[in-house]
Amino acid sequence: MNRDAESRRGSLCLVTGASGYIGGRLVPELLDAGYRVRCMARSARRLRDHPWAGRVEIVEADATDPVATRRALDGVDVAYYLIHAIGGAGGFAENDRWAARTFAAAARDAGVRRLVYLGGMDPEEELSPHLRSRAEVGRIMLGSGVPAVWLRAAVIIGSGSASFEMLRYLTERLPVMVTPRWVFTRIQPIAIRDVLHYLVASANLPADVNRGFDIGGPDVLTYADMMRRYAAVAGLNRRIIIPVPVLSPWLSSLWVGGITPVPGRLARPLVESLRNEVVCTENDIARYVRPRPDGPIGFDRAVALALRRVREADVATRWSSASVPGAPSDPLPTDPDWAGGSLYIDERSCRSGAPPELLWEVVEGIGGERGWYSFPIAWRARGVIDRLVGGVGLRRGRRDPRRLRIGETVDFWRVEEIEAGRLLRLRAEMRLPGLAWLELRVSEDDGRGRLEQRALFHPRGLAGHAYWWVFRPFHDRVFGGMCRGITRAAEQLRPPEQARADERPRADERPRADERPRAR
């Protein structure tokens, strides 16, 4: 073992944002490099199902809480700050500033020897609000009194990144595009593998290094170039791009949000950032960090690698894994600490001819390409309505078509709880006048599977009550059909010989709907 490896083995790295796109990929890279890792998260449950969870220490803390953050940083050698409120509403810059100052001060008090921050490029021109906020966070880290590295990247190309998803869907769905002028802005994209390489290497930089570094791939392209080259790598026909001067960032975000899985409130900061030319002005990082053994990854290869991951359903993390700003975190209405109020419940039970394990296979694979097993037109219409009112819609899909873990998204739901083989609880992130959950339980009934399905809605104000009663006829059809559809799909998974031997009725359904408000 060389001296660098020996020094890493004793070093403790703290990773914030470990449930997000970058953090979730950085953790295993640090572990493989020999570091000990502690993850800081607002909810430890969000990290429970990650494949590396058993190899790390997990602490709960919010970066805006100085006491909890100081406690999380105790004994840490290197702290990675990967928090940014992209997609947030007004006031996000102030929140970013407060969290960064709190974290930086706690790191100084804890005696952390190195801060590492991944932000955006900082060109010498008027920046978009989100690039400006990221630059401010970078300067806060550099002025913290702790040696800091601010890695400045432009568009990150990797399976599951928001930038890649935006590029992918725009190119694949629109052979002819009427586009805004920013498609001719120069960009220096970088592959996710190179970003992770620089992040890991930054933990071992000399103590006197306290500065920012531009990091980028070997290609400088316009966004139009990127779309054309994506089409070539993906085997698509050449795309026709017609720029027009009238598409403002707001209109552009609506356009992007209408075509891609990226919702408008996240698309807008991405689009606004593309107005700025983001090209490396220096390559000083090369003096301290050797390139990867196979060299920096070019754009075409980065796209090919990302597409292979997507097609093999081997996407480690996605942009949607991060929490949605403003998403509800209220307790489930049946939890002991629920504050009370009115509650509508729709409960249904279906007995399947398939064994519980096959029924669970269908439950865990729900959503995304497989859909919701009932009234697909209604689900699509609800997704379109949600997009029109600024919600996330249905197109977020799933990270993996077969397996779920806490914190992941399934269309316009987020996994709140999963117990393998028996329970899946989803929390709605669509725009609603209230809070909603969908709970699916699988149990055994005389050797066969039984599905207990429960939808809960906690209305807010008169609008919430009106919403439930107006949509009640649709709920009856959607939820009733879903229970039957899931059990039917499970039966179709049975081996043919088992299906022939089974002459008993497929399922019995006992709809039990209680739509009366419950006073709590």
PDB file of N, CA, C and O in Angstrom, residues 6 76 96 188 199 382 452:
ATOM      1  N   GLU A   6      -2.405   4.872   2.467  1.00  0.00           N
ATOM      2  CA  GLU A   6      -2.363   4.761   3.924  1.00  0.00           C
ATOM      3  C   GLU A   6      -2.998   5.974   4.588  1.00  0.00           C
ATOM      4  O   GLU A   6      -3.728   5.860   5.570  1.00  0.00           O
ATOM      5  N   VAL A  76     -14.326  15.049  11.507  1.00  0.00           N
ATOM      6  CA  VAL A  76     -14.262  14.945  10.042  1.00  0.00           C
ATOM      7  C   VAL A  76     -12.988  15.604   9.523  1.00  0.00           C
ATOM      8  O   VAL A  76     -12.595  16.679   9.979  1.00  0.00           O
ATOM      9  N   ASP A  96     -29.679  29.485   0.444  1.00  0.00           N
ATOM     10  CA  ASP A  96     -28.369  28.940   0.094  1.00  0.00           C
ATOM     11  C   ASP A  96     -27.259  29.637   0.878  1.00  0.00           C
ATOM     12  O   ASP A  96     -26.330  28.998   1.382  1.00  0.00           O
ATOM     13  N   GLN A 188     -18.866  23.848 -22.284  1.00  0.00           N
ATOM     14  CA  GLN A 188     -17.833  22.813 -22.166  1.00  0.00           C
ATOM     15  C   GLN A 188     -18.344  21.722 -21.229  1.00  0.00           C
ATOM     16  O   GLN A 188     -18.104  21.765 -20.028  1.00  0.00           O
ATOM     17  N   LEU A 199     -13.609  15.174  -7.722  1.00  0.00           N
ATOM     18  CA  LEU A 199     -14.109  15.300  -6.350  1.00  0.00           C
ATOM     19  C   LEU A 199     -13.311  14.434  -5.385  1.00  0.00           C
ATOM     20  O   LEU A 199     -12.917  14.886  -4.293  1.00  0.00           O
ATOM     21  N   ARG A 382     -54.262  13.478 -15.712  1.00  0.00           N
ATOM     22  CA  ARG A 382     -53.871  14.069 -14.419  1.00  0.00           C
ATOM     23  C   ARG A 382     -52.434  14.574 -14.474  1.00  0.00           C
ATOM     24  O   ARG A 382     -52.096  15.605 -13.887  1.00  0.00           O
ATOM     25  N   GLU A 452     -53.890  -5.216  -0.183  1.00  0.00           N
ATOM     26  CA  GLU A 452     -54.653  -4.218   0.563  1.00  0.00           C
ATOM     27  C   GLU A 452     -54.205  -2.852   0.056  1.00  0.00           C
ATOM     28  O   GLU A 452     -53.041  -2.465   0.209  1.00  0.00           O
TER      29      GLU A 452
END
